[in-house]
Structure formats: structure tokens, C-alpha cells
XYZ file of C-alpha atoms in Angstrom:
208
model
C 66.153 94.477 97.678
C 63.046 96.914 97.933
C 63.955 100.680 97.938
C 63.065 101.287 101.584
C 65.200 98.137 103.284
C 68.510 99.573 101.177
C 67.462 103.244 103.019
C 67.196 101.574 106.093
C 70.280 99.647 105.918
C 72.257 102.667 104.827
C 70.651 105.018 106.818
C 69.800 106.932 103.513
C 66.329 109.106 103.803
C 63.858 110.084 100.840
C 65.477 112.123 98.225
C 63.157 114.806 98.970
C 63.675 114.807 102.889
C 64.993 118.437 103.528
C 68.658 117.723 102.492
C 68.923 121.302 100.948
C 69.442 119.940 97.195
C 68.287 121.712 94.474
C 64.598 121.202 93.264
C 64.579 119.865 89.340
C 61.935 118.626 86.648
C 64.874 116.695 84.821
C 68.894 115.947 84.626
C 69.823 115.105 82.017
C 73.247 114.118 81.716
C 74.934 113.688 78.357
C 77.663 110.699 78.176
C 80.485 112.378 76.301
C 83.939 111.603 75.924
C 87.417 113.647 76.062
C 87.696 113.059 71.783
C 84.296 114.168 71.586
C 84.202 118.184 71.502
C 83.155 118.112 67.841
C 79.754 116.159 69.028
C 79.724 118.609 72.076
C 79.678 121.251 69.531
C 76.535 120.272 67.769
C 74.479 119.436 70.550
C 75.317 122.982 71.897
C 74.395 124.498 68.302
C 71.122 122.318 67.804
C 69.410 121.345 71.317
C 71.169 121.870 73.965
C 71.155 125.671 74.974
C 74.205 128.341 75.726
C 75.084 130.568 78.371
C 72.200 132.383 80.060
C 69.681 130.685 77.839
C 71.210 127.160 79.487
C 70.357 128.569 83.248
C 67.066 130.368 82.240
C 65.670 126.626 81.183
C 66.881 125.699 84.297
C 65.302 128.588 86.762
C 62.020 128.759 84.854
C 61.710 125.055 83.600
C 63.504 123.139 85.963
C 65.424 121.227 83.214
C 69.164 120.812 83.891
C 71.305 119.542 81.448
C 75.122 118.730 81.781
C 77.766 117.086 79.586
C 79.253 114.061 81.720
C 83.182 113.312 82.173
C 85.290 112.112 84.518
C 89.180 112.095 84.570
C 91.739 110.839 82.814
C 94.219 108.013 84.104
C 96.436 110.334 84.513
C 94.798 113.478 86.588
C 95.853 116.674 85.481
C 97.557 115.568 81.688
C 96.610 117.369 78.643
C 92.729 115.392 78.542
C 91.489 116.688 82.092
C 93.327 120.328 80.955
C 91.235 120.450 77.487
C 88.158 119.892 79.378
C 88.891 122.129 82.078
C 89.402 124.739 79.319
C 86.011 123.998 77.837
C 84.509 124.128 81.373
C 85.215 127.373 81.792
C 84.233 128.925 78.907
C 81.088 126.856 78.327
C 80.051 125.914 82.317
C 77.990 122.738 81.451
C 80.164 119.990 82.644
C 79.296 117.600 85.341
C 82.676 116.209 86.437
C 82.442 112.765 87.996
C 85.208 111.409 90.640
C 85.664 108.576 87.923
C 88.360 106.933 85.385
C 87.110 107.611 81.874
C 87.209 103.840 79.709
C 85.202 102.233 77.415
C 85.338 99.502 79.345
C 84.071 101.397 82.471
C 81.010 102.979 80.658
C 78.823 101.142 82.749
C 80.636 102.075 85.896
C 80.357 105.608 84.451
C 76.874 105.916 84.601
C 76.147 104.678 87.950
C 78.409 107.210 89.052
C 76.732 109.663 86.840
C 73.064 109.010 88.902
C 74.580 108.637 92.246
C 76.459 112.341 91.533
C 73.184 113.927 90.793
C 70.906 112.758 93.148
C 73.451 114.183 95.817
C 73.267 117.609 94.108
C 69.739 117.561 92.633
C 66.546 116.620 94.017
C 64.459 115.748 90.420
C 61.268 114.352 89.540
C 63.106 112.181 87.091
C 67.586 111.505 85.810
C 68.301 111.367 82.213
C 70.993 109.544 80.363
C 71.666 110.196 76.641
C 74.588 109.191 74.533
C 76.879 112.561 72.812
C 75.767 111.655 69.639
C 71.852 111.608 69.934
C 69.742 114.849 69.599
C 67.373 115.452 71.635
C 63.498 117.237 71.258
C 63.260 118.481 74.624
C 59.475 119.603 74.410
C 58.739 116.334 73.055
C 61.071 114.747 75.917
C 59.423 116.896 79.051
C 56.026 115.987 77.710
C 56.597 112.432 78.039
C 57.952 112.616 81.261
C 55.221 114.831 82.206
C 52.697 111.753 81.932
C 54.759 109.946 84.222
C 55.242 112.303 87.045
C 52.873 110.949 89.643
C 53.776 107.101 89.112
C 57.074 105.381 91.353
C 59.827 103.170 89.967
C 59.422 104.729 86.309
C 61.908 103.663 83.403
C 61.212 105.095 80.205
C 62.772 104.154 77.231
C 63.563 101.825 74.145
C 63.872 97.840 73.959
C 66.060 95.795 71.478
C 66.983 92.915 70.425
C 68.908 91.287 67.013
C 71.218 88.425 66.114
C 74.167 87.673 68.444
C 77.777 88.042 66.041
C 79.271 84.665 66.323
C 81.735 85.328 63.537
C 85.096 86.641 64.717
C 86.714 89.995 63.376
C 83.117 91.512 62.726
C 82.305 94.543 65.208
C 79.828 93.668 68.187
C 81.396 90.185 67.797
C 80.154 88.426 70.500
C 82.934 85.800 72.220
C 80.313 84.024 74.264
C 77.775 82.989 71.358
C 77.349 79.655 72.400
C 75.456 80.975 75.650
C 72.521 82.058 73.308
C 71.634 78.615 71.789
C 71.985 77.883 68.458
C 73.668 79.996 65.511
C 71.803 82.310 64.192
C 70.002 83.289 67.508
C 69.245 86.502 68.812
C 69.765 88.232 72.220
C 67.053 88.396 74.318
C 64.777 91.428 74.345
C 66.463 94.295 76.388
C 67.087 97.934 77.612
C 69.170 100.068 74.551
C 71.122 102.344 76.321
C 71.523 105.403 74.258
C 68.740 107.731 76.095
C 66.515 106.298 78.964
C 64.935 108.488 82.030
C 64.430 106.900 85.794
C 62.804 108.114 87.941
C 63.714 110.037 91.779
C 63.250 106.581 93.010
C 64.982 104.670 91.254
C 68.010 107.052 90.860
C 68.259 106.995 94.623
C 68.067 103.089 94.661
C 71.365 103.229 92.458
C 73.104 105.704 94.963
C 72.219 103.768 97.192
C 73.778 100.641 96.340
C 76.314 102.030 93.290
């Protein structure tokens, strides 16, 4: 479906028509876990900056950056409380109306672009992994060269063999899909940091 039919058929305008949102270079939204205040920790000691350092980037360079959770399956229990705890001291969470699971990672980050687009209006949505550090000269640079093109994804491609041996981690149950053994998956999108751009953000929104 192209980008303007799904606005049309949800009645959904331009990200940048007037809605009041808050202008942005970047999000960037860090996947982290409730276990993972120890990574948390080192990304706020090495890239990610504190306090009124954290909201000066984002006044004078237009970079936000939040750590992303949602809830626990039980709202309220000890896991939401610890993070609530860190919230307030810290103030860098972006809390998503979502069940936190391994098996819902996927899930996760839909909701994670679909949250910001309704708050931000940014040339381009970041999604990095808690245990990857990030050079964010390096990273607004890069973007920087893309700025003026539409439907932008940038990022790293994969591949390697497909795990056809049971008990081995990244076994893969559905080997015989891939031909014979020894095969490898197709060449495809790694998912530990990647940037979209506004319009393709909005196209998940849209249709998350």
C-alpha cells in the first residue's frame, strides 16, 4: 500500500501538517529491558547524556533520545515500580502502552515508532538495541546526507548459516524451509540500530 492511500484511508495527514508536535532532527529510542539497568548505566556514563546536558542536545540539536519500556504483565508489581523509580530520578524513559516479552519484541517496536511520531515530528526515528554504543556525531552526520531524500532506511544487512542442529542457540526449527543443510538465510535487515525516515515512521503508525 503506498504511503498516501493508507493516509487517505485512515484519514491520517502529513506528519508535519500543523498537529502541534514537537519539531526533532532524530529519536532515537533505545530498546531496553526491566533486567537491564546495568546496560542503562553505561550508555548514560559513555554516550548517552544526563540531566540538563540530555535536554540541551535536545533544544539546540534537535536530537532526542529515550530509553524504551513498556509494562509488565502485571501493571503496577515490583518491575513497572523499579522503573518508575529510575524515571524519576533520571527522566529519559519513553513508556509504551505495551506488554514487555521477548517474544513481543517485534510488537515492541512498532509501538515504539507509532508512540513517537504522535509526540514528535522528526526528520528521521531511531532504533538501537541497550547494549550497542552509539557515536552520535558520527550518527547525525550520516543522517544528515539523507535529509532531503523520502522512504529512507539506513542501516546494516546480514546473512549466515541457518542452525539446523537442535539444543544450539539461534536453533532454527524450520530449517528445511531454507533448502539444503548447510544453507544460509537470505540476505536481510539486522536489527540492532537502523534509522527510518518521517515517512516511513508514519507509514508504520499508520498501519501498526
Amino acid at each position: 500500500m503506498e504511503l498516501a492511500v493508507a493516509r487517505t484511508s485512515k484519514n491520517w495527514g502529513p506528519p508535519s501538517s500543523g498537529r502541534g508536535l514537537q519539531k526533532a532532527f532524530v529519536v532515537i529510542g533505545i530498546n531496553t529491558a526491566f533486567s537491564s539497568s546495568r546496560r542503562r548505566h553505561s550508555i548514560r556514563e559513555t554516550w548517552m547524556p544526563k540531566g540538563s546536558k540530555l535536554w540541551r542536545l535536545e533544544k539546540e540539536k534537535g536530537i532526542i533520545i529515550r530509553f524504551v519500556i513498556g509494562h509488565s504483565a502485571t501493571p503496577g508489581g515490583v518491575l513497572d515500580r523499579a522503573i518508575d523509580a529510575e524515571e524519576a530520578e533520571t527522566k529519559d524513559f519513553l513508556r509504551l502502552e505495551h506488554v514487555e516479552g521477548y517474544h513481543e519484541l517485534s510488537t515492541k517496536t512498532r509501538v515504539f515508532f507509532a508512540t513517537a511520531v504522535s509526540i514528535w515530528d522528526a526528520d528521521f526515528y531511531v532504533k538501537v538495541d541497550d547494549d550497542v554504543h552509539v557515536n552520535l556525531g558520527m550518527l547525525g552526520t550520516t543522517l544528515s546526507r539523507y535529509k532531503t531524500k523520502p522512504r529512507v532506511y539506513v542501516g546494516c544487512m546480514k546473512s549466515g548459516p541457518v542452525l539446523s542442529q537442535k539444543g544450539v542457540k539461534y536453533h532454527e526449527p524450520e530449517f528445511w524451509k531454507f533448502g539444503e543443510e548447510g544453507n544460509k538465510y537470505f540476505r536481510h535487515a539486522t536489527g540492532q540500530i537502523y534509522a527510518i525516515s518521517k515517512d516511513l515512521a508514519a507509514y508504520i503508525s499508520i498501519n501498526a
